Short mmCIF file of C-alpha atoms and ligand atoms in Angstrom, two decimals:
data_model
loop_
_atom_site.label_atom_id
_atom_site.label_comp_id
_atom_site.label_asym_id
_atom_site.label_seq_id
_atom_site.Cartn_x
_atom_site.Cartn_y
_atom_site.Cartn_z
CA MET A 1 -29.18 27.28 -62.34
CA ASN A 2 -27.69 25.31 -59.60
CA SER A 3 -24.40 23.53 -59.97
CA PRO A 4 -24.69 19.77 -60.11
CA GLU A 5 -23.01 17.45 -57.55
CA VAL A 6 -20.98 15.55 -59.95
CA SER A 7 -19.34 16.49 -63.28
CA VAL A 8 -18.17 13.68 -65.56
CA VAL A 9 -15.26 14.80 -67.94
CA VAL A 10 -14.63 12.77 -70.90
CA PRO A 11 -11.86 13.41 -73.36
CA ILE A 12 -12.76 12.11 -77.02
CA TYR A 13 -10.38 11.47 -79.98
CA ASN A 14 -11.62 9.63 -82.81
CA GLU A 15 -14.09 7.43 -80.98
CA GLU A 16 -16.95 7.32 -83.35
CA ALA A 17 -17.25 3.64 -83.09
CA GLY A 18 -17.69 3.30 -79.46
CA LEU A 19 -19.55 6.58 -78.68
CA PRO A 20 -23.06 5.32 -78.97
CA THR A 21 -22.49 2.58 -76.45
CA LEU A 22 -20.65 4.88 -74.18
CA PHE A 23 -23.72 7.23 -74.33
CA GLU A 24 -26.03 4.39 -73.44
CA ARG A 25 -23.98 3.10 -70.53
CA LEU A 26 -22.81 6.45 -69.21
CA TYR A 27 -26.28 8.39 -69.10
CA ALA A 28 -27.91 5.00 -67.73
CA ALA A 29 -25.18 4.71 -64.94
CA MET A 30 -25.61 8.43 -64.00
CA ASP A 31 -29.36 8.29 -64.04
CA ASP A 32 -29.41 5.17 -61.81
CA PHE A 33 -26.99 6.52 -59.37
CA GLY A 34 -29.21 9.40 -58.43
CA ALA A 35 -26.90 12.21 -57.92
CA SER A 36 -27.31 15.51 -59.84
CA TYR A 37 -24.87 15.58 -62.63
CA GLU A 38 -23.47 17.06 -65.91
CA LEU A 39 -21.40 15.31 -68.53
CA ILE A 40 -18.76 17.25 -70.09
CA PHE A 41 -17.47 15.80 -73.50
CA ILE A 42 -14.46 17.28 -74.97
CA ASN A 43 -13.68 16.49 -78.58
CA ASP A 44 -10.00 16.64 -78.93
CA GLY A 45 -9.79 17.56 -82.60
CA SER A 46 -11.22 14.29 -83.87
CA ARG A 47 -11.07 13.63 -87.59
CA ASP A 48 -14.01 11.04 -87.55
CA ARG A 49 -17.57 11.81 -86.94
CA SER A 50 -17.15 12.02 -83.06
CA ALA A 51 -18.09 15.75 -83.00
CA ALA A 52 -21.20 15.10 -84.95
CA LEU A 53 -22.21 12.43 -82.67
CA LEU A 54 -21.45 14.71 -79.67
CA ARG A 55 -23.79 17.38 -81.07
CA GLU A 56 -26.52 14.78 -81.57
CA GLN A 57 -26.18 13.80 -78.19
CA TYR A 58 -26.21 17.22 -76.82
CA GLU A 59 -29.61 17.97 -78.46
CA ARG A 60 -31.03 14.79 -77.13
CA ARG A 61 -29.97 15.55 -73.46
CA PRO A 62 -29.15 19.32 -73.19
CA ASP A 63 -30.14 19.43 -69.67
CA VAL A 64 -27.10 17.36 -68.45
CA THR A 65 -24.93 17.49 -71.65
CA ARG A 66 -22.17 19.89 -72.43
CA VAL A 67 -19.84 19.60 -75.35
CA ILE A 68 -16.50 21.39 -75.89
CA LEU A 69 -15.05 21.37 -79.47
CA LEU A 70 -11.39 21.87 -79.59
CA ALA A 71 -10.00 23.29 -82.64
CA ALA A 72 -7.01 20.70 -82.83
CA ASN A 73 -5.74 17.75 -81.16
CA ALA A 74 -4.18 18.81 -77.95
CA GLY A 75 -3.64 15.42 -76.25
CA GLN A 76 -5.65 13.76 -73.74
CA HIS A 77 -4.32 15.72 -70.62
CA MET A 78 -4.93 19.00 -72.27
CA ALA A 79 -8.42 17.97 -73.25
CA ILE A 80 -9.24 17.17 -69.65
CA MET A 81 -7.74 20.61 -68.64
CA ALA A 82 -10.34 22.23 -70.89
CA GLY A 83 -12.95 20.26 -69.29
CA PHE A 84 -11.99 21.15 -65.98
CA GLU A 85 -12.10 24.90 -66.77
CA HIS A 86 -15.69 24.42 -67.66
CA CYS A 87 -16.98 21.95 -65.30
CA ARG A 88 -19.14 23.01 -62.36
CA GLY A 89 -19.57 19.98 -60.05
CA GLU A 90 -18.43 19.65 -56.44
CA ILE A 91 -16.96 16.20 -57.36
CA VAL A 92 -15.45 15.89 -60.76
CA VAL A 93 -14.80 12.50 -62.34
CA THR A 94 -12.48 11.87 -65.31
CA ILE A 95 -13.32 8.65 -67.43
CA ASP A 96 -11.97 7.38 -70.78
CA ALA A 97 -14.46 7.27 -73.61
CA ASP A 98 -13.23 3.84 -74.92
CA LEU A 99 -15.37 2.01 -72.20
CA GLN A 100 -12.10 0.45 -70.61
CA ASN A 101 -13.23 2.22 -67.29
CA PRO A 102 -16.79 0.97 -66.87
CA PRO A 103 -19.16 4.01 -66.40
CA GLU A 104 -20.99 1.79 -63.71
CA GLU A 105 -18.01 2.54 -61.46
CA ILE A 106 -18.43 6.20 -61.31
CA GLY A 107 -20.91 5.76 -58.51
CA ARG A 108 -18.59 3.85 -56.24
CA LEU A 109 -15.94 6.73 -56.62
CA VAL A 110 -18.66 9.41 -55.83
CA GLU A 111 -19.68 7.31 -52.68
CA LYS A 112 -15.98 7.27 -51.54
CA MET A 113 -15.65 11.05 -52.18
CA ARG A 114 -18.68 11.60 -49.96
CA GLU A 115 -16.74 9.91 -47.09
CA GLY A 116 -14.78 13.07 -47.10
CA TYR A 117 -11.68 12.38 -49.42
CA ASP A 118 -10.65 15.08 -51.73
CA LEU A 119 -9.14 12.71 -54.43
CA VAL A 120 -10.14 9.19 -55.07
CA GLY A 121 -7.63 7.25 -57.34
CA SER A 122 -8.31 4.01 -58.88
CA ILE A 123 -6.41 0.74 -59.42
CA ARG A 124 -7.41 -1.48 -62.41
CA ARG A 125 -8.38 -5.02 -61.21
CA GLN A 126 -7.20 -7.38 -63.80
CA ARG A 127 -5.97 -4.91 -66.21
CA GLN A 128 -7.08 -5.67 -69.97
CA ASP A 129 -4.21 -4.34 -72.02
CA SER A 130 -1.40 -6.03 -73.87
CA ALA A 131 1.27 -7.68 -71.77
CA PHE A 132 3.85 -5.07 -73.15
CA ARG A 133 1.64 -2.08 -71.78
CA ARG A 134 1.28 -3.93 -68.35
CA TYR A 135 4.97 -4.46 -67.87
CA ALA A 136 6.07 -0.95 -69.23
CA SER A 137 3.41 0.52 -66.90
CA ARG A 138 4.69 -1.45 -63.92
CA ALA A 139 8.20 -0.24 -64.64
CA MET A 140 7.06 3.38 -65.07
CA ASN A 141 5.19 3.23 -61.76
CA ARG A 142 8.36 2.03 -59.97
CA LEU A 143 10.39 4.71 -61.50
CA ARG A 144 7.79 7.46 -60.51
CA GLU A 145 7.84 6.07 -57.01
CA ARG A 146 11.57 6.54 -56.90
CA ILE A 147 12.01 9.97 -58.30
CA THR A 148 8.79 11.87 -57.20
CA ARG A 149 7.02 12.11 -53.81
CA ILE A 150 3.81 11.04 -55.51
CA LYS A 151 2.17 7.93 -54.28
CA MET A 152 -0.21 6.31 -56.61
CA THR A 153 -0.49 2.55 -57.17
CA ASP A 154 -1.69 2.84 -60.73
CA GLN A 155 -0.82 6.02 -62.37
CA GLY A 156 -2.27 5.27 -65.75
CA CYS A 157 -5.91 4.71 -64.84
CA MET A 158 -7.72 7.93 -65.51
CA LEU A 159 -10.96 6.89 -63.77
CA ARG A 160 -10.56 9.25 -60.87
CA ALA A 161 -12.63 11.81 -58.70
CA TYR A 162 -11.35 15.19 -57.51
CA ARG A 163 -12.98 17.60 -55.19
CA ARG A 164 -13.72 21.19 -56.33
CA SER A 165 -10.79 22.50 -54.20
CA ILE A 166 -8.45 20.34 -56.25
CA ILE A 167 -9.87 21.44 -59.70
CA ASN A 168 -9.53 24.97 -58.74
CA ALA A 169 -5.88 24.54 -57.88
CA ILE A 170 -5.38 22.62 -61.14
CA ASN A 171 -7.17 25.48 -63.00
CA SER A 172 -4.76 27.78 -61.56
CA CYS A 173 -1.74 26.05 -63.21
CA HIS A 174 -1.04 26.87 -66.65
CA GLU A 175 1.63 24.26 -67.48
CA VAL A 176 1.77 23.11 -71.18
CA SER A 177 3.01 19.56 -70.53
CA THR A 178 1.42 17.83 -67.54
CA PHE A 179 0.02 14.59 -66.11
CA ILE A 180 -3.23 15.25 -64.33
CA PRO A 181 -3.22 12.39 -61.80
CA ALA A 182 -0.01 13.51 -60.62
CA LEU A 183 -0.61 17.23 -60.54
CA ALA A 184 -3.93 16.64 -58.61
CA TYR A 185 -1.93 14.43 -56.10
CA THR A 186 0.34 17.26 -55.27
CA PHE A 187 -2.65 19.28 -54.17
CA ALA A 188 -4.43 16.60 -52.25
CA LEU A 189 -4.76 16.62 -48.65
CA ARG A 190 -6.85 13.46 -48.26
CA PRO A 191 -6.42 11.09 -51.12
CA THR A 192 -7.34 7.52 -51.29
CA GLU A 193 -7.63 4.86 -53.84
CA ILE A 194 -10.23 2.09 -54.60
CA GLU A 195 -10.28 -1.02 -56.92
CA VAL A 196 -12.02 -0.72 -60.15
CA ALA A 197 -13.00 -3.05 -62.96
CA HIS A 198 -11.33 -2.73 -66.30
CA GLU A 199 -12.42 -3.96 -69.70
CA GLU A 200 -11.07 -4.36 -72.95
CA ARG A 201 -11.30 -1.34 -75.29
CA PHE A 202 -14.99 -1.44 -76.71
CA ALA A 203 -13.89 -0.29 -80.36
CA GLY A 204 -11.10 1.20 -82.20
CA GLU A 205 -7.43 1.12 -81.09
CA SER A 206 -5.46 2.79 -78.46
CA LYS A 207 -4.74 6.55 -79.47
CA TYR A 208 -1.18 6.19 -77.93
CA SER A 209 1.79 5.11 -79.96
CA LEU A 210 4.91 3.86 -78.28
CA TYR A 211 6.25 7.35 -79.25
CA SER A 212 3.50 9.16 -77.41
CA LEU A 213 3.45 7.00 -74.48
CA ILE A 214 7.22 7.72 -74.06
CA ARG A 215 6.58 11.55 -74.40
CA LEU A 216 3.75 11.28 -71.78
CA ASN A 217 6.29 9.61 -69.24
CA PHE A 218 8.67 12.26 -69.93
CA ASP A 219 6.03 14.83 -69.28
CA LEU A 220 5.50 13.00 -65.79
CA MET A 221 9.11 12.58 -64.90
CA THR A 222 10.15 16.08 -65.88
CA GLY A 223 6.98 17.67 -64.77
CA PHE A 224 7.28 16.53 -61.18
CA SER A 225 10.94 15.86 -60.39
CA LEU A 226 14.36 17.22 -60.92
CA VAL A 227 15.73 13.84 -59.58
CA PRO A 228 16.98 12.64 -63.04
CA LEU A 229 19.04 15.88 -63.43
CA GLN A 230 20.51 15.25 -59.93
CA TRP A 231 21.06 11.58 -60.67
CA PHE A 232 23.06 12.56 -63.74
CA SER A 233 25.21 15.18 -61.83
CA MET A 234 26.06 12.29 -59.28
CA VAL A 235 26.99 9.96 -62.36
CA GLY A 236 29.07 12.93 -63.72
CA ILE A 237 30.95 13.29 -60.34
CA GLY A 238 31.48 9.49 -60.17
CA VAL A 239 32.93 9.38 -63.65
CA SER A 240 35.16 12.27 -62.96
CA LEU A 241 36.61 10.64 -59.98
CA LEU A 242 37.33 7.40 -61.76
CA SER A 243 38.92 9.09 -64.64
CA ALA A 244 41.19 11.12 -62.36
CA LEU A 245 42.12 7.71 -60.89
CA PHE A 246 42.67 6.24 -64.23
CA VAL A 247 44.95 9.19 -65.28
CA GLY A 248 46.88 8.71 -62.08
CA VAL A 249 47.42 5.05 -62.78
CA LEU A 250 48.51 5.72 -66.37
CA ALA A 251 50.92 8.40 -65.21
CA LEU A 252 52.60 5.97 -62.64
CA ARG A 253 52.65 3.24 -65.38
CA ARG A 254 54.31 5.79 -67.59
CA ILE A 255 57.02 6.43 -64.99
CA PHE A 256 57.63 3.01 -64.03
CA LEU A 257 57.01 0.90 -66.86
CA GLY A 258 57.83 3.23 -69.81
CA PRO A 259 55.67 4.04 -72.94
CA GLU A 260 52.76 1.54 -73.60
CA ALA A 261 50.32 1.51 -76.59
CA GLU A 262 48.25 -1.54 -75.62
CA GLY A 263 44.63 -1.66 -74.93
CA LEU A 264 43.55 0.68 -77.96
CA PHE A 265 40.09 -1.24 -78.21
CA THR A 266 39.55 -0.86 -74.45
CA LEU A 267 40.11 2.76 -74.81
CA PHE A 268 37.62 2.74 -77.65
CA GLY A 269 35.15 1.03 -75.52
CA ILE A 270 35.51 3.50 -72.73
CA VAL A 271 35.32 6.55 -75.00
CA PHE A 272 32.14 5.28 -76.58
CA PHE A 273 30.52 4.57 -73.21
CA LEU A 274 31.43 7.99 -71.96
CA LEU A 275 30.05 9.52 -75.32
CA GLY A 276 26.85 7.70 -74.79
CA LEU A 277 26.67 9.02 -71.43
CA VAL A 278 27.18 12.57 -72.40
CA LEU A 279 24.68 12.33 -75.18
CA PHE A 280 22.07 10.95 -72.78
CA GLY A 281 22.95 13.85 -70.45
CA VAL A 282 22.36 16.46 -73.22
CA GLY A 283 19.14 14.67 -74.24
CA LEU A 284 17.76 14.68 -70.66
CA ILE A 285 18.68 18.45 -70.33
CA GLY A 286 17.03 19.00 -73.67
CA GLU A 287 13.87 17.44 -72.41
CA TYR A 288 13.64 19.95 -69.53
CA VAL A 289 14.83 22.99 -71.75
CA GLY A 290 12.33 22.04 -74.42
CA ARG A 291 9.54 22.11 -71.91
CA ILE A 292 10.62 25.45 -70.60
CA TYR A 293 10.68 26.85 -74.20
CA LEU A 294 7.06 25.60 -74.83
CA GLN A 295 6.21 27.28 -71.53
CA VAL A 296 7.58 30.49 -72.11
CA ARG A 297 6.21 31.08 -75.38
CA HIS A 298 2.85 31.40 -73.60
CA ARG A 299 0.78 30.05 -76.47
CA PRO A 300 -2.70 28.90 -75.74
CA ARG A 301 -2.52 25.28 -74.70
CA PHE A 302 -5.52 24.56 -76.52
CA LEU A 303 -8.15 26.42 -78.76
CA ILE A 304 -11.85 26.03 -78.11
CA ASP A 305 -13.79 26.28 -81.31
CA ALA A 306 -16.97 25.88 -79.69
CA VAL A 307 -18.95 25.11 -76.48
CA LEU A 308 -22.34 23.61 -76.74
CA GLU A 309 -24.21 24.23 -73.63
CA ALA A 310 -27.68 25.47 -72.35
CA PRO A 311 -27.62 29.45 -72.33
CA ASP A 312 -28.32 29.71 -68.62
CA ILE A 313 -25.24 27.56 -67.80
CA ARG A 314 -23.02 29.93 -69.94
CA VAL A 315 -24.21 32.87 -67.93
CA ASP A 316 -23.93 30.93 -64.82
CA ARG A 317 -20.37 29.94 -65.57
CA ARG A 318 -19.27 33.28 -66.64
CA GLN A 319 -20.37 34.68 -63.31
CA ALA A 320 -18.41 32.07 -61.56
CA GLN A 321 -15.16 33.77 -62.77
CA THR A 322 -14.00 30.62 -64.66
CA PRO A 323 -11.10 31.53 -66.84
CA GLU A 324 -12.20 31.91 -70.46
CA ILE A 325 -9.69 30.73 -73.00
CA THR A 326 -11.49 32.08 -76.07
CA PRO A 327 -14.29 34.61 -76.15
CA ALA A 328 -17.58 32.80 -75.38
CA LEU A 329 -19.24 31.88 -78.73
CA GLY A 330 -22.93 32.97 -79.17
CA GLY A 331 -25.38 30.18 -79.89
CA ALA A 332 -25.36 30.89 -83.49
CA THR A 333 -21.69 30.75 -83.79
CA ALA A 334 -21.51 27.80 -81.84
CA ALA A 335 -24.01 25.99 -84.06
CA ALA A 336 -21.91 27.12 -86.97
CA ALA A 337 -18.76 25.66 -85.38
CA ALA A 338 -20.60 22.42 -84.67
CA GLU A 339 -21.45 22.17 -88.48
CA ARG A 340 -17.78 22.57 -89.19
CA HIS A 341 -17.04 19.61 -87.11
CA ALA A 342 -19.87 17.39 -88.40
N1 UDP B 36 -7.57 10.87 -76.00
C1 UDP B 36 -7.70 12.30 -76.37
N2 UDP B 36 -6.61 12.70 -77.16
C2 UDP B 36 -5.75 11.92 -77.56
C3 UDP B 36 -5.48 10.75 -77.11
C4 UDP B 36 -6.37 10.13 -76.38
O1 UDP B 36 -8.68 12.90 -75.98
O2 UDP B 36 -4.64 12.77 -78.18
C5 UDP B 36 -8.56 10.25 -75.43
C6 UDP B 36 -9.30 9.01 -75.87
O3 UDP B 36 -10.39 9.16 -76.79
C7 UDP B 36 -9.79 8.19 -74.63
C8 UDP B 36 -8.62 8.46 -73.70
O4 UDP B 36 -8.03 9.78 -74.14
O5 UDP B 36 -11.06 8.64 -74.34
C9 UDP B 36 -7.57 7.50 -73.52
O6 UDP B 36 -6.99 7.07 -74.60
P1 UDP B 36 -6.76 5.58 -75.14
O7 UDP B 36 -7.93 4.57 -74.49
O8 UDP B 36 -6.34 5.54 -76.59
O9 UDP B 36 -5.42 5.30 -74.03
P2 UDP B 36 -5.08 3.79 -73.47
O10 UDP B 36 -6.23 3.24 -72.81
O11 UDP B 36 -4.48 3.02 -74.62
O12 UDP B 36 -4.09 4.36 -72.44
MG1 MG B 37 -8.03 3.12 -73.39
#
């Protein structure tokens, strides 16, 4: 079986309310566009009926649908990684399942790729998210510009297209905490960006809490830069120099003015400030060390419970030396696993 030109990779976590409309619009958009395609849905350990809906959809369009059922929630970026390891297209497009990225825009990304680029990013025109998310994103974009060499206008938009060479490079990375658009950018030789439309979430709520957004941004900053650590060393050097100066002044005052005991609260202020700085530094180092710890344990990044795909694709894929995470499941086992997810 020949590989399709376009693979669309869709991570799904508790999206049952929006999936029927996603299917309707996504298949229609791809059929209208006319390129040969496959759609890879990754169920990221959803606890609602998403897996059952995906299985139904697979049965409806087995020719172009492939479903990867992860055993537990591994996070959006790991789910996409699982999709990358299974996709076969020359051009691979990632898109969110909540219809914030209109599926009708995929065609424009593919057209741009056909001009010879190896990475097409996207910039959300009139982003439809809360004001807090928009401001926080802008600040994070700016921080990333300063501390990494990655140039992206809108890092948070996951509607992106990648060429096979980049997907292969990403598949050869085994990092446990990552940020896919940034990782892809580090391998890109000819990247570009286009503007795309953005819509409000069709159903349900964002799957990112404030805490998980902060974690994700730490993944981005620590995964692609050592600059935060270096800045911290600089601050440390600065503070040491200032305190040396301070000690000198105090010594002179002791000699020329005699013993003094004023300024106790100023001293408290300075000590607390320095304590805060030290704790921040320890936390920052902890962010790096924690990720090193996760990485060195070599646990699987995600576990695949089952893959629903046509048998000829499975054979095809195995021949194409795609790395396997779990032993491929036979048809009967895959069906049983799908039952468990139903
Ligand atoms: N998602 C996922 N695993 C997660 C969190 C999110 O697969 O742990 C998927 C989610 O189903 C959606 C996409 O990632 O398709 C983007 O998530 P969401 O729309 O909640 O993020 P936001 O648009 O708020 O950044
Ligand atoms: Mg969304």
